């Protein structure tokens, strides 16, 4: 309805380019991890691509900071955005940018709360599993006594970790790998919570629907009563007019 | 009430034969996995039985597609049905057809939401545990370094996986086995969610019952008010008649 | 209020003896498992005690079956009671009788739903952990390759299993041990569900309390309105009497 | 509003000193565990500091017991406070005093229920992880066959335990370590419950908001009805005045 602020217009226009940048980043991040025998020029090219996507996110953050009305508030409420840009050496966390893509998809999905949550959870779970697998493989592969040494192993380990099964046939031994694992476990706990909450809200909606029906009946009853009182009033007015012809009807 | 469409009539009539086909399929699927020393003719006979049940499901899918009013919609909302029919070589997933049997039982169970959910969860959990155990045993038995080599082990592993305990004494090492495990974990997360949601809805039903009582009291009070207004009206009418004998009662 | 049926009177009077029998059974069950160097007469004495408690439960079941009004209904709704009596050789399941004790304590605990659930969950969890530890120790101790060989190990294993942590440092290898483990996992899933549901109902009670306040305000408003209409009615009656002195007030 | 009791005044004034004492205790507890090569005088100094903080909590408990109006009730509802003071040799449990600090922060955090719960859960989880890691490291380090021998390992183990993943690459083998683990698992189950309940209440708040809107509409309707009845009454009064000019308006 209202005219969009310059901040909102920037955010809307930057959405598609940033989504593309996030996908490109994932590819540039994934390929050298998945194929360790790449020719040097390819590795260097992918590294440049990775830096370009990093620059895109940096420019976006700077522009939004400049256009924001309350800059201190913006910085406080976008700490994660800053962390993803300002810590270029902490590679695994940079990969979390793929979440941007998810939120874009999410915004375009169906309008019901349940539908949007389902989309977010499915996309987010797949994204987190993919990124975690890449990050943990990158961190673990070279380590002595490492148990996670192929992408298949990494993906399998991610799934057993996120569902909190944790067989222990595979587990990270490096500091970075364990940080990734901790993040994955937190996501797993959140996933369990969301799935459970969805079932609970589905069960309880039935009860709530019944209540809503009773409340609607109450509203209808009160409306009927009001009409009755209104009728009564006009009858009295008529009566007043009948018995007091000398006073003009107010 | 309304006349059933030809689609609905087909679905209702196909229910019993398909349920039988699902049970027969499970038997034909389970026997050669459980007994690896079967004579060749028996194995071949069971394979033919398996193909016949596959054909039954294929015919059912084709018939429902033909009878459906909105075919594009039917295809979109029955992707799983198609997958179970069209991927005959992906044996473990074919075994999931037993879910059909569960939904049939479910439809005939008690009418309360809680009762139907309890039936579905119990039957579904047992069905998933059985099928997963068979599928993982089939996939793992021949693999080098496999830890799951007997049906007892497979069933024990299924239970520890689905409850997300995951000791790690047994775990799949093949690709197929891990796919089965991932499905089992997802079922486990869903199981946890459903059990929790059931308890939560039971707790909260008490609160809701109290609220419903207050709402019923509100409705009763409004009815009493209405009766009182109605009485008032008849008294006013009486008054009108008393003071204005010349005007006929309308 | 109403006179108790003979069935209810039996149940009430049998409560205390059965509770004592359950405690005695646990002791007679636990001692030979915990101390494997008992003298033969002691072992035999404990075995006799165990059979006597079994007889007590058997007599109780028979008496209730005789006194029940609808015997078929009684059998159907007390399958677990029958199983605990009729399967004397399946020792671990017999130990589940301690649940009787919990339900007795529970019936006497505070009257709020939350309080009763908290008592039940705490007592039940401790009881299940104790019984499972004894049962698994009894089943595993003699087995080749067993990892659970002391009561401390068994208790530690029970806790890691019930919370679904499942390190895998200890795990059952016998059939009986795995049955106990499966029961423990199911209890663990239920425990998680109950704890979560308690938190959820505590959170949601706040919302419900707000709603209840609005509903009470609605009720009060309607009552005030009713008083007003009642006043109005008496005014009209007075008026009718004033203008029509010839007709007697009805 | 009302004048604070002496008990309340003591509690309010003791809050800051006790918070500082809790932090100092954690440092004095952590340093000798993290650095096993401390010079003897440093170890002795830290031990004295630890005893001083213990004394501070002891004095606080004694003072509150003296000032409490119903002493028996105070003792019953502050069992944990007594345990933390009276069991000075059970070091890991003494470390739980850090919970005091959390509750102080919590009391000062935002006023919404959700905000306070989020603060409590985040701070509590971090505090429990830190203290458990220190306690388990202290207990395990010297044990034969111990797998947890560095602080990094201990922290990693705490995280895998609290999220109920439990790989089994690391696990406690001493009695004290297993007690710590059991406490951590219980916290993990509670954490899962709280996270799930938060999501559930967020989902269900939407439904509750809709209901609240209907209830507000009901209240508004009743107000309109009341205004109408009020108007009716004044009109009837006017009528009364018109037909009965001899009786003065009451």
PDB file of C-alpha atoms in Angstrom, chain A:
ATOM      1  CA  UNK A   1       0.000   0.000   0.000  1.00  0.00           C
ATOM      2  CA  UNK A   2       2.421   2.616   1.248  1.00  0.00           C
ATOM      3  CA  UNK A   3       5.438   3.597  -0.859  1.00  0.00           C
ATOM      4  CA  UNK A   4       8.365   1.299  -0.104  1.00  0.00           C
ATOM      5  CA  UNK A   5      11.350   2.838   1.674  1.00  0.00           C
ATOM      6  CA  UNK A   6      14.681   2.871  -0.164  1.00  0.00           C
ATOM      7  CA  UNK A   7      15.848   0.124   2.235  1.00  0.00           C
ATOM      8  CA  UNK A   8      12.931  -2.126   1.263  1.00  0.00           C
ATOM      9  CA  UNK A   9      13.410  -1.453  -2.447  1.00  0.00           C
ATOM     10  CA  UNK A  10      17.119  -2.388  -2.191  1.00  0.00           C
ATOM     11  CA  UNK A  11      16.269  -5.578  -0.285  1.00  0.00           C
ATOM     12  CA  UNK A  12      13.652  -6.607  -2.859  1.00  0.00           C
ATOM     13  CA  UNK A  13      15.935  -5.954  -5.838  1.00  0.00           C
ATOM     14  CA  UNK A  14      18.967  -7.633  -4.215  1.00  0.00           C
ATOM     15  CA  UNK A  15      16.996 -10.800  -3.482  1.00  0.00           C
ATOM     16  CA  UNK A  16      17.436 -12.570  -6.813  1.00  0.00           C
ATOM     17  CA  UNK A  17      21.137 -11.684  -7.348  1.00  0.00           C
ATOM     18  CA  UNK A  18      21.932 -12.768  -3.772  1.00  0.00           C
ATOM     19  CA  UNK A  19      20.072 -16.039  -4.213  1.00  0.00           C
ATOM     20  CA  UNK A  20      22.123 -16.743  -7.331  1.00  0.00           C
ATOM     21  CA  UNK A  21      25.309 -15.730  -5.487  1.00  0.00           C
ATOM     22  CA  UNK A  22      24.441 -18.158  -2.671  1.00  0.00           C
ATOM     23  CA  UNK A  23      23.971 -21.042  -5.122  1.00  0.00           C
ATOM     24  CA  UNK A  24      27.188 -20.170  -6.955  1.00  0.00           C
ATOM     25  CA  UNK A  25      28.997 -20.000  -3.614  1.00  0.00           C
ATOM     26  CA  UNK A  26      27.782 -23.473  -2.653  1.00  0.00           C
ATOM     27  CA  UNK A  27      29.053 -24.859  -5.971  1.00  0.00           C
ATOM     28  CA  UNK A  28      32.417 -23.086  -5.662  1.00  0.00           C
ATOM     29  CA  UNK A  29      32.646 -24.338  -2.074  1.00  0.00           C
ATOM     30  CA  UNK A  30      31.554 -27.890  -2.807  1.00  0.00           C
ATOM     31  CA  UNK A  31      33.522 -28.757  -5.951  1.00  0.00           C
ATOM     32  CA  UNK A  32      37.082 -28.577  -4.523  1.00  0.00           C
ATOM     33  CA  UNK A  33      35.954 -30.517  -1.443  1.00  0.00           C
ATOM     34  CA  UNK A  34      34.280 -33.257  -3.480  1.00  0.00           C
ATOM     35  CA  UNK A  35      37.056 -33.546  -6.108  1.00  0.00           C
ATOM     36  CA  UNK A  36      40.516 -33.253  -4.569  1.00  0.00           C
ATOM     37  CA  UNK A  37      42.273 -33.890  -7.880  1.00  0.00           C
ATOM     38  CA  UNK A  38      41.197 -30.681  -9.617  1.00  0.00           C
ATOM     39  CA  UNK A  39      43.758 -28.937 -11.816  1.00  0.00           C
ATOM     40  CA  UNK A  40      45.308 -25.873 -10.188  1.00  0.00           C
ATOM     41  CA  UNK A  41      43.706 -23.312 -12.560  1.00  0.00           C
ATOM     42  CA  UNK A  42      40.249 -24.705 -11.791  1.00  0.00           C
ATOM     43  CA  UNK A  43      40.901 -24.434  -8.065  1.00  0.00           C
ATOM     44  CA  UNK A  44      42.070 -20.853  -8.503  1.00  0.00           C
ATOM     45  CA  UNK A  45      39.038 -19.983 -10.663  1.00  0.00           C
ATOM     46  CA  UNK A  46      36.650 -21.424  -8.062  1.00  0.00           C
ATOM     47  CA  UNK A  47      38.442 -19.486  -5.355  1.00  0.00           C
ATOM     48  CA  UNK A  48      37.915 -16.269  -7.336  1.00  0.00           C
ATOM     49  CA  UNK A  49      34.225 -17.129  -7.805  1.00  0.00           C
ATOM     50  CA  UNK A  50      33.961 -17.693  -4.074  1.00  0.00           C
ATOM     51  CA  UNK A  51      35.497 -14.272  -3.361  1.00  0.00           C
ATOM     52  CA  UNK A  52      33.148 -12.585  -5.828  1.00  0.00           C
ATOM     53  CA  UNK A  53      30.089 -14.050  -4.075  1.00  0.00           C
ATOM     54  CA  UNK A  54      31.617 -12.920  -0.787  1.00  0.00           C
ATOM     55  CA  UNK A  55      31.929  -9.389  -2.231  1.00  0.00           C
ATOM     56  CA  UNK A  56      28.267  -9.497  -3.315  1.00  0.00           C
ATOM     57  CA  UNK A  57      27.162 -10.218   0.227  1.00  0.00           C
ATOM     58  CA  UNK A  58      29.542  -7.565   1.577  1.00  0.00           C
ATOM     59  CA  UNK A  59      28.129  -4.913  -0.777  1.00  0.00           C
ATOM     60  CA  UNK A  60      24.584  -5.919   0.192  1.00  0.00           C
ATOM     61  CA  UNK A  61      25.347  -5.600   3.897  1.00  0.00           C
ATOM     62  CA  UNK A  62      27.024  -2.190   3.425  1.00  0.00           C
ATOM     63  CA  UNK A  63      24.152  -0.890   1.283  1.00  0.00           C
ATOM     64  CA  UNK A  64      21.500  -1.999   3.753  1.00  0.00           C
ATOM     65  CA  UNK A  65      23.467  -0.486   6.628  1.00  0.00           C
ATOM     66  CA  UNK A  66      23.626   2.864   4.756  1.00  0.00           C
ATOM     67  CA  UNK A  67      19.924   2.818   3.819  1.00  0.00           C
ATOM     68  CA  UNK A  68      18.626   1.673   7.209  1.00  0.00           C
ATOM     69  CA  UNK A  69      16.838   4.381   9.194  1.00  0.00           C
ATOM     70  CA  UNK A  70      18.064   3.209  12.611  1.00  0.00           C
ATOM     71  CA  UNK A  71      21.634   2.025  11.992  1.00  0.00           C
ATOM     72  CA  UNK A  72      22.390   0.921  15.561  1.00  0.00           C
ATOM     73  CA  UNK A  73      19.184  -1.149  15.515  1.00  0.00           C
ATOM     74  CA  UNK A  74      20.140  -2.624  12.123  1.00  0.00           C
ATOM     75  CA  UNK A  75      23.569  -3.710  13.364  1.00  0.00           C
ATOM     76  CA  UNK A  76      22.049  -5.263  16.487  1.00  0.00           C
ATOM     77  CA  UNK A  77      19.371  -7.214  14.607  1.00  0.00           C
ATOM     78  CA  UNK A  78      21.648  -8.373  11.756  1.00  0.00           C
ATOM     79  CA  UNK A  79      24.606  -9.772  13.703  1.00  0.00           C
ATOM     80  CA  UNK A  80      24.478 -13.041  11.752  1.00  0.00           C
ATOM     81  CA  UNK A  81      24.600 -11.180   8.418  1.00  0.00           C
ATOM     82  CA  UNK A  82      27.730  -9.360   9.584  1.00  0.00           C
ATOM     83  CA  UNK A  83      29.365 -12.555  10.866  1.00  0.00           C
ATOM     84  CA  UNK A  84      28.850 -14.260   7.496  1.00  0.00           C
ATOM     85  CA  UNK A  85      30.579 -11.359   5.726  1.00  0.00           C
ATOM     86  CA  UNK A  86      33.287 -10.379   8.204  1.00  0.00           C
ATOM     87  CA  UNK A  87      34.718 -13.841   8.940  1.00  0.00           C
ATOM     88  CA  UNK A  88      35.865 -14.889   5.437  1.00  0.00           C
ATOM     89  CA  UNK A  89      38.423 -17.341   6.786  1.00  0.00           C
ATOM     90  CA  UNK A  90      35.918 -19.316   8.809  1.00  0.00           C
ATOM     91  CA  UNK A  91      34.790 -21.242   5.787  1.00  0.00           C
ATOM     92  CA  UNK A  92      32.136 -23.599   7.217  1.00  0.00           C
ATOM     93  CA  UNK A  93      30.128 -20.719   8.655  1.00  0.00           C
ATOM     94  CA  UNK A  94      30.344 -18.853   5.351  1.00  0.00           C
ATOM     95  CA  UNK A  95      28.586 -21.802   3.761  1.00  0.00           C
ATOM     96  CA  UNK A  96      25.558 -21.100   5.935  1.00  0.00           C
ATOM     97  CA  UNK A  97      24.675 -18.370   3.458  1.00  0.00           C
ATOM     98  CA  UNK A  98      22.611 -20.993   1.709  1.00  0.00           C
ATOM     99  CA  UNK A  99      19.985 -20.229   4.348  1.00  0.00           C
ATOM    100  CA  UNK A 100      19.342 -17.027   2.391  1.00  0.00           C
ATOM    101  CA  UNK A 101      18.164 -19.151  -0.491  1.00  0.00           C
ATOM    102  CA  UNK A 102      15.831 -21.056   1.797  1.00  0.00           C
ATOM    103  CA  UNK A 103      14.219 -17.937   3.174  1.00  0.00           C
ATOM    104  CA  UNK A 104      13.654 -16.691  -0.386  1.00  0.00           C
ATOM    105  CA  UNK A 105      11.918 -19.917  -1.365  1.00  0.00           C
ATOM    106  CA  UNK A 106      10.014 -19.789   1.879  1.00  0.00           C
ATOM    107  CA  UNK A 107       8.690 -16.285   1.253  1.00  0.00           C
ATOM    108  CA  UNK A 108       7.251 -17.453  -2.071  1.00  0.00           C
ATOM    109  CA  UNK A 109       5.687 -20.676  -0.751  1.00  0.00           C
ATOM    110  CA  UNK A 110       2.027 -21.217   0.167  1.00  0.00           C
ATOM    111  CA  UNK A 111       0.421 -18.765   2.523  1.00  0.00           C
ATOM    112  CA  UNK A 112      -0.617 -21.065   5.408  1.00  0.00           C
ATOM    113  CA  UNK A 113       1.597 -21.116   8.485  1.00  0.00           C
ATOM    114  CA  UNK A 114       1.788 -24.922   8.366  1.00  0.00           C
ATOM    115  CA  UNK A 115       2.771 -24.898   4.672  1.00  0.00           C
ATOM    116  CA  UNK A 116       5.484 -22.293   5.155  1.00  0.00           C
ATOM    117  CA  UNK A 117       6.889 -24.123   8.178  1.00  0.00           C
ATOM    118  CA  UNK A 118       6.914 -27.439   6.258  1.00  0.00           C
ATOM    119  CA  UNK A 119       8.772 -25.832   3.329  1.00  0.00           C
ATOM    120  CA  UNK A 120      11.258 -24.156   5.648  1.00  0.00           C
ATOM    121  CA  UNK A 121      11.932 -27.297   7.660  1.00  0.00           C
ATOM    122  CA  UNK A 122      12.371 -29.555   4.610  1.00  0.00           C
ATOM    123  CA  UNK A 123      14.564 -27.107   2.656  1.00  0.00           C
ATOM    124  CA  UNK A 124      16.473 -26.058   5.766  1.00  0.00           C
ATOM    125  CA  UNK A 125      17.135 -29.652   6.828  1.00  0.00           C
ATOM    126  CA  UNK A 126      18.422 -30.595   3.363  1.00  0.00           C
ATOM    127  CA  UNK A 127      20.536 -27.411   3.168  1.00  0.00           C
ATOM    128  CA  UNK A 128      22.022 -27.882   6.613  1.00  0.00           C
ATOM    129  CA  UNK A 129      22.783 -31.572   5.896  1.00  0.00           C
ATOM    130  CA  UNK A 130      24.541 -30.695   2.615  1.00  0.00           C
ATOM    131  CA  UNK A 131      26.590 -27.807   4.028  1.00  0.00           C
ATOM    132  CA  UNK A 132      27.510 -29.704   7.205  1.00  0.00           C
ATOM    133  CA  UNK A 133      28.615 -32.724   5.199  1.00  0.00           C
ATOM    134  CA  UNK A 134      30.887 -30.545   3.034  1.00  0.00           C
ATOM    135  CA  UNK A 135      32.279 -28.631   6.015  1.00  0.00           C
ATOM    136  CA  UNK A 136      32.957 -31.702   8.129  1.00  0.00           C
ATOM    137  CA  UNK A 137      34.540 -33.547   5.193  1.00  0.00           C
ATOM    138  CA  UNK A 138      36.789 -30.538   4.512  1.00  0.00           C
ATOM    139  CA  UNK A 139      37.805 -30.383   8.182  1.00  0.00           C
ATOM    140  CA  UNK A 140      38.242 -34.088   8.855  1.00  0.00           C
ATOM    141  CA  UNK A 141      39.724 -35.572   5.688  1.00  0.00           C
ATOM    142  CA  UNK A 142      43.324 -34.685   6.436  1.00  0.00           C
ATOM    143  CA  UNK A 143      43.240 -35.350  10.179  1.00  0.00           C
ATOM    144  CA  UNK A 144      45.013 -38.359  11.720  1.00  0.00           C
ATOM    145  CA  UNK A 145      42.569 -40.990  13.086  1.00  0.00           C
ATOM    146  CA  UNK A 146      39.755 -39.338  11.121  1.00  0.00           C
ATOM    147  CA  UNK A 147      36.757 -41.613  10.517  1.00  0.00           C
ATOM    148  CA  UNK A 148      34.928 -39.328   8.061  1.00  0.00           C
ATOM    149  CA  UNK A 149      36.906 -39.406   4.822  1.00  0.00           C
ATOM    150  CA  UNK A 150      34.404 -39.553   1.918  1.00  0.00           C
ATOM    151  CA  UNK A 151      31.359 -37.438   1.046  1.00  0.00           C
ATOM    152  CA  UNK A 152      29.069 -40.466   1.440  1.00  0.00           C
ATOM    153  CA  UNK A 153      30.419 -41.010   4.942  1.00  0.00           C
ATOM    154  CA  UNK A 154      30.016 -37.307   5.733  1.00  0.00           C
ATOM    155  CA  UNK A 155      26.387 -37.245   4.584  1.00  0.00           C
ATOM    156  CA  UNK A 156      25.591 -40.449   6.481  1.00  0.00           C
ATOM    157  CA  UNK A 157      27.246 -39.008   9.606  1.00  0.00           C
ATOM    158  CA  UNK A 158      25.252 -35.754   9.217  1.00  0.00           C
ATOM    159  CA  UNK A 159      21.967 -37.663   9.108  1.00  0.00           C
ATOM    160  CA  UNK A 160      22.780 -39.827  12.147  1.00  0.00           C
ATOM    161  CA  UNK A 161      23.854 -36.709  14.046  1.00  0.00           C
ATOM    162  CA  UNK A 162      20.908 -34.481  13.151  1.00  0.00           C
ATOM    163  CA  UNK A 163      18.377 -37.142  14.121  1.00  0.00           C
ATOM    164  CA  UNK A 164      20.363 -37.542  17.402  1.00  0.00           C
ATOM    165  CA  UNK A 165      20.851 -41.260  16.687  1.00  0.00           C
ATOM    166  CA  UNK A 166      24.653 -41.031  16.857  1.00  0.00           C
ATOM    167  CA  UNK A 167      25.846 -44.592  16.227  1.00  0.00           C
ATOM    168  CA  UNK A 168      29.448 -43.649  16.777  1.00  0.00           C
ATOM    169  CA  UNK A 169      30.730 -45.582  13.751  1.00  0.00           C
ATOM    170  CA  UNK A 170      31.795 -42.155  12.437  1.00  0.00           C
ATOM    171  CA  UNK A 171      32.528 -39.015  14.486  1.00  0.00           C
ATOM    172  CA  UNK A 172      34.588 -35.838  14.042  1.00  0.00           C
ATOM    173  CA  UNK A 173      37.984 -35.592  15.721  1.00  0.00           C
ATOM    174  CA  UNK A 174      39.063 -32.044  14.716  1.00  0.00           C
ATOM    175  CA  UNK A 175      38.043 -28.815  16.424  1.00  0.00           C
ATOM    176  CA  UNK A 176      36.297 -27.464  13.285  1.00  0.00           C
ATOM    177  CA  UNK A 177      34.515 -30.767  12.734  1.00  0.00           C
ATOM    178  CA  UNK A 178      33.209 -30.735  16.280  1.00  0.00           C
ATOM    179  CA  UNK A 179      31.975 -27.145  15.909  1.00  0.00           C
ATOM    180  CA  UNK A 180      30.065 -28.259  12.790  1.00  0.00           C
ATOM    181  CA  UNK A 181      28.716 -31.243  14.745  1.00  0.00           C
ATOM    182  CA  UNK A 182      27.544 -29.027  17.617  1.00  0.00           C
ATOM    183  CA  UNK A 183      25.681 -26.789  15.166  1.00  0.00           C
ATOM    184  CA  UNK A 184      24.150 -29.860  13.539  1.00  0.00           C
ATOM    185  CA  UNK A 185      22.988 -31.218  16.911  1.00  0.00           C
ATOM    186  CA  UNK A 186      21.354 -27.900  17.797  1.00  0.00           C
ATOM    187  CA  UNK A 187      19.583 -27.988  14.423  1.00  0.00           C
ATOM    188  CA  UNK A 188      18.532 -31.572  15.206  1.00  0.00           C
ATOM    189  CA  UNK A 189      17.014 -30.582  18.541  1.00  0.00           C
ATOM    190  CA  UNK A 190      15.193 -27.718  16.811  1.00  0.00           C
ATOM    191  CA  UNK A 191      13.999 -30.090  14.056  1.00  0.00           C
ATOM    192  CA  UNK A 192      12.550 -32.487  16.633  1.00  0.00           C
ATOM    193  CA  UNK A 193      10.869 -29.565  18.324  1.00  0.00           C
ATOM    194  CA  UNK A 194       9.307 -28.251  15.121  1.00  0.00           C
ATOM    195  CA  UNK A 195       8.063 -31.666  13.976  1.00  0.00           C
ATOM    196  CA  UNK A 196       6.522 -32.345  17.384  1.00  0.00           C
ATOM    197  CA  UNK A 197       4.973 -28.894  17.579  1.00  0.00           C
ATOM    198  CA  UNK A 198       3.408 -29.381  14.128  1.00  0.00           C
ATOM    199  CA  UNK A 199       1.745 -32.622  15.192  1.00  0.00           C
ATOM    200  CA  UNK A 200       0.628 -31.052  18.472  1.00  0.00           C
ATOM    201  CA  UNK A 201      -0.890 -28.017  16.752  1.00  0.00           C
ATOM    202  CA  UNK A 202      -2.685 -30.317  14.290  1.00  0.00           C
ATOM    203  CA  UNK A 203      -4.200 -32.343  17.153  1.00  0.00           C
ATOM    204  CA  UNK A 204      -5.141 -29.253  19.112  1.00  0.00           C
ATOM    205  CA  UNK A 205      -6.607 -27.432  16.160  1.00  0.00           C
ATOM    206  CA  UNK A 206      -9.526 -29.850  16.319  1.00  0.00           C
ATOM    207  CA  UNK A 207     -10.303 -28.817  19.889  1.00  0.00           C
ATOM    208  CA  UNK A 208      -9.832 -25.162  18.986  1.00  0.00           C
ATOM    209  CA  UNK A 209     -12.206 -25.539  16.029  1.00  0.00           C
ATOM    210  CA  UNK A 210     -14.925 -26.866  18.318  1.00  0.00           C
ATOM    211  CA  UNK A 211     -14.418 -23.924  20.651  1.00  0.00           C
ATOM    212  CA  UNK A 212     -14.521 -21.472  17.778  1.00  0.00           C
ATOM    213  CA  UNK A 213     -17.883 -22.954  16.722  1.00  0.00           C
ATOM    214  CA  UNK A 214     -19.319 -22.391  20.213  1.00  0.00           C
ATOM    215  CA  UNK A 215     -17.970 -18.836  20.207  1.00  0.00           C
ATOM    216  CA  UNK A 216     -19.523 -18.145  16.828  1.00  0.00           C
ATOM    217  CA  UNK A 217     -22.841 -19.464  18.177  1.00  0.00           C
ATOM    218  CA  UNK A 218     -22.485 -17.053  21.129  1.00  0.00           C
ATOM    219  CA  UNK A 219     -21.918 -14.161  18.757  1.00  0.00           C
ATOM    220  CA  UNK A 220     -24.947 -15.136  16.664  1.00  0.00           C
ATOM    221  CA  UNK A 221     -27.108 -15.424  19.780  1.00  0.00           C
ATOM    222  CA  UNK A 222     -26.082 -11.982  20.996  1.00  0.00           C
ATOM    223  CA  UNK A 223     -26.838 -10.500  17.570  1.00  0.00           C
ATOM    224  CA  UNK A 224     -30.325 -12.071  17.595  1.00  0.00           C
ATOM    225  CA  UNK A 225     -30.911 -10.665  21.066  1.00  0.00           C
ATOM    226  CA  UNK A 226     -29.861  -7.231  19.883  1.00  0.00           C
ATOM    227  CA  UNK A 227     -32.341  -7.347  17.020  1.00  0.00           C
ATOM    228  CA  UNK A 228     -35.050  -8.311  19.511  1.00  0.00           C
ATOM    229  CA  UNK A 229     -34.248  -5.406  21.842  1.00  0.00           C
ATOM    230  CA  UNK A 230     -34.178  -3.078  18.848  1.00  0.00           C
ATOM    231  CA  UNK A 231     -37.670  -4.247  17.822  1.00  0.00           C
ATOM    232  CA  UNK A 232     -38.849  -3.748  21.376  1.00  0.00           C
ATOM    233  CA  UNK A 233     -37.547  -0.188  21.308  1.00  0.00           C
ATOM    234  CA  UNK A 234     -39.412   0.724  18.170  1.00  0.00           C
ATOM    235  CA  UNK A 235     -42.612  -0.727  19.672  1.00  0.00           C
ATOM    236  CA  UNK A 236     -42.196   1.455  22.753  1.00  0.00           C
ATOM    237  CA  UNK A 237     -41.553   4.467  20.576  1.00  0.00           C
ATOM    238  CA  UNK A 238     -44.758   3.743  18.694  1.00  0.00           C
ATOM    239  CA  UNK A 239     -46.613   3.406  21.989  1.00  0.00           C
ATOM    240  CA  UNK A 240     -45.191   6.697  23.293  1.00  0.00           C
ATOM    241  CA  UNK A 241     -46.278   8.445  20.131  1.00  0.00           C
ATOM    242  CA  UNK A 242     -49.769   6.920  20.481  1.00  0.00           C
ATOM    243  CA  UNK A 243     -50.388   8.025  24.072  1.00  0.00           C
ATOM    244  CA  UNK A 244     -48.713  11.450  23.888  1.00  0.00           C
ATOM    245  CA  UNK A 245     -49.907  13.110  20.655  1.00  0.00           C
ATOM    246  CA  UNK A 246     -49.123  16.599  22.069  1.00  0.00           C
ATOM    247  CA  UNK A 247     -45.293  16.105  22.409  1.00  0.00           C
ATOM    248  CA  UNK A 248     -43.481  15.928  19.059  1.00  0.00           C
ATOM    249  CA  UNK A 249     -41.439  12.766  18.493  1.00  0.00           C
ATOM    250  CA  UNK A 250     -37.831  13.589  19.346  1.00  0.00           C
TER     251      UNK A 250
END
